[in-house]
Amino acid sequence: MLKRSPVIEYINYIFGFIILFPALIMFAFTKSLTYLLFILSSIVYIAIVCILIYCKRKDVQLKYSMDDYNELSEIVRQQREKIEEIEGELISLHDALKIITSTFDLNTIIVYTTKLLNKYTECEWYYVCFINKNMGKPDYKYEYGEACSAEIDKSEIEKYIDEAYNSGIIDNIQVVSDKNKGDTIIIPLSVSKELIGVIYAGTSVVGRFSKINLNFLESLANFTAISVKNAEMYNNIYHQKQEIEALYEQAAASNEALNAYIKELDETKVELAKKNVELTKFYNEIQYGYLQTVMCLANSIEAKDPYTRGHCQRVMEISCELGRAMGLSEDDIEDLRYAAILHDIGKIGISASILNKPGKLTEEEFNEIKKHPSIAYNILKDVDFLRNGLDGVLQHHERYDGKGYPNGLKKDEICIFGRILCVADAFDAMTSDRPYRKGMSMEDAIKELERCKGTQFDPQIVDVLISMVQEKMN
């Protein structure tokens, strides 16, 4: 057996820490952020390997063998496959979120969730049960598979629920492998530290569940639980509305009873208002979950090209500073922040070969690039709390003289967010390194802003940015 060189051992130690780091902080962050950290850590490792291979091709004298290179190449391939697998899971979660949050029908929510569960676990049977609040016991609502008719021992579910209530830990997925019976898994459905149900699934194949991604199942369970809770609240409010209408009709039949019913209606309105606050809270959680999914997809695009990593974050910081300097309200700055961080999300629909091309783009390639603002608009248009900044995303490549894209708008036809993003985006591009050039100095970037003032950029915004930059330089 070939002895590994110290370089390989050293790199593996680094990689071990990089991979372990996201796992250590998993309980402090959302699952979507944990996925992102794993992707970024893998990219760091791949970058290290690519540097070593580059050095070898340039005949740099490093103390390791071709066997080490082959081993490193295999590790790179495995990490790329892992990134593609996680990206596929994020897309599946995105699709699931759109479907299960677009309905208040409990059956539709469960059917789609279990369909996705079956796809990723290849389970042979499952139960879906919800907790009976009055009895504290599970009510079995949905089941699937031949094993369901064979009196599967459901005491495991009751035992899991009792332990969850006693310990206060309600979000742990439990996987059990029995060499005689196969694998079983219990996935909790919880909202705001309340256990509302569980999914109990199994297979006769021993070890099958040991290979699945529990982070993916936890995220799916969280989305499902929120949607189930929303459906329950919607149905409760709907039934309460029917009851209120019935009471009102009865009250109208008798003047004497009318006052009593009006009082009861007032009390019910207060309760409905409270329910509406709760429903709004859950709706915002869903919207935030959608944003997290979109952000993970956006960052997966940035991760493909180390030269653009952090670009959206820097554009957001520059844009918000410009907005404050120009006297925008805090609400407008918040909308501008979301527009800036997501302004390049449309590049997910552009070929990586075009995005990472080091030389000048052909006319056909540039026409493809020009599609990304419209792609971004279509991705984000259904998210309610992003609507105020949506025009800024669409218009951030419009020019002050009307020669920009996608719609050739000019001057005040371009919204204020679009004009701010145009300047911030260009300034960061000027001062950042690219594969084919070094970034400009601040002095040269200021000269370029002055040169393009009134043609490409809004003169007022350019003056504000130059003042900000010069103040920091001084």
PDB file of C-alpha atoms in Angstrom, residues 156-157 172-187 199-212:
ATOM      1  CA  GLU A 156     -43.088   2.924  19.415  1.00  0.00           C
ATOM      2  CA  ILE A 157     -44.943   6.073  18.374  1.00  0.00           C
ATOM      3  CA  ASN A 172     -35.208  14.763  17.105  1.00  0.00           C
ATOM      4  CA  ILE A 173     -35.555  12.267  14.253  1.00  0.00           C
ATOM      5  CA  GLN A 174     -35.284   8.690  15.544  1.00  0.00           C
ATOM      6  CA  VAL A 175     -33.848   5.935  13.304  1.00  0.00           C
ATOM      7  CA  VAL A 176     -33.859   2.282  14.468  1.00  0.00           C
ATOM      8  CA  SER A 177     -32.231  -0.601  12.576  1.00  0.00           C
ATOM      9  CA  ASP A 178     -33.208  -4.203  13.422  1.00  0.00           C
ATOM     10  CA  LYS A 179     -31.456  -7.004  11.527  1.00  0.00           C
ATOM     11  CA  ASN A 180     -34.609  -9.144  11.789  1.00  0.00           C
ATOM     12  CA  LYS A 181     -37.283  -6.532  11.001  1.00  0.00           C
ATOM     13  CA  GLY A 182     -35.440  -3.885   8.978  1.00  0.00           C
ATOM     14  CA  ASP A 183     -35.257  -0.095   9.506  1.00  0.00           C
ATOM     15  CA  THR A 184     -37.831   2.274  11.010  1.00  0.00           C
ATOM     16  CA  ILE A 185     -37.786   6.067  11.328  1.00  0.00           C
ATOM     17  CA  ILE A 186     -39.899   8.508  13.371  1.00  0.00           C
ATOM     18  CA  ILE A 187     -40.000  12.103  12.082  1.00  0.00           C
ATOM     19  CA  ILE A 199     -44.501  10.407  10.578  1.00  0.00           C
ATOM     20  CA  TYR A 200     -43.618   6.744  11.266  1.00  0.00           C
ATOM     21  CA  ALA A 201     -42.074   4.888   8.301  1.00  0.00           C
ATOM     22  CA  GLY A 202     -40.285   1.600   7.738  1.00  0.00           C
ATOM     23  CA  THR A 203     -38.574  -0.769   5.333  1.00  0.00           C
ATOM     24  CA  SER A 204     -37.528  -4.418   5.448  1.00  0.00           C
ATOM     25  CA  VAL A 205     -34.097  -3.507   4.027  1.00  0.00           C
ATOM     26  CA  VAL A 206     -31.594  -3.253   6.896  1.00  0.00           C
ATOM     27  CA  GLY A 207     -29.411  -0.126   6.775  1.00  0.00           C
ATOM     28  CA  ARG A 208     -31.410   1.714   4.098  1.00  0.00           C
ATOM     29  CA  PHE A 209     -32.289   4.651   6.361  1.00  0.00           C
ATOM     30  CA  SER A 210     -28.676   5.063   7.522  1.00  0.00           C
ATOM     31  CA  LYS A 211     -27.792   6.674   4.176  1.00  0.00           C
ATOM     32  CA  ILE A 212     -30.515   9.335   3.997  1.00  0.00           C
TER      33      ILE A 212
END
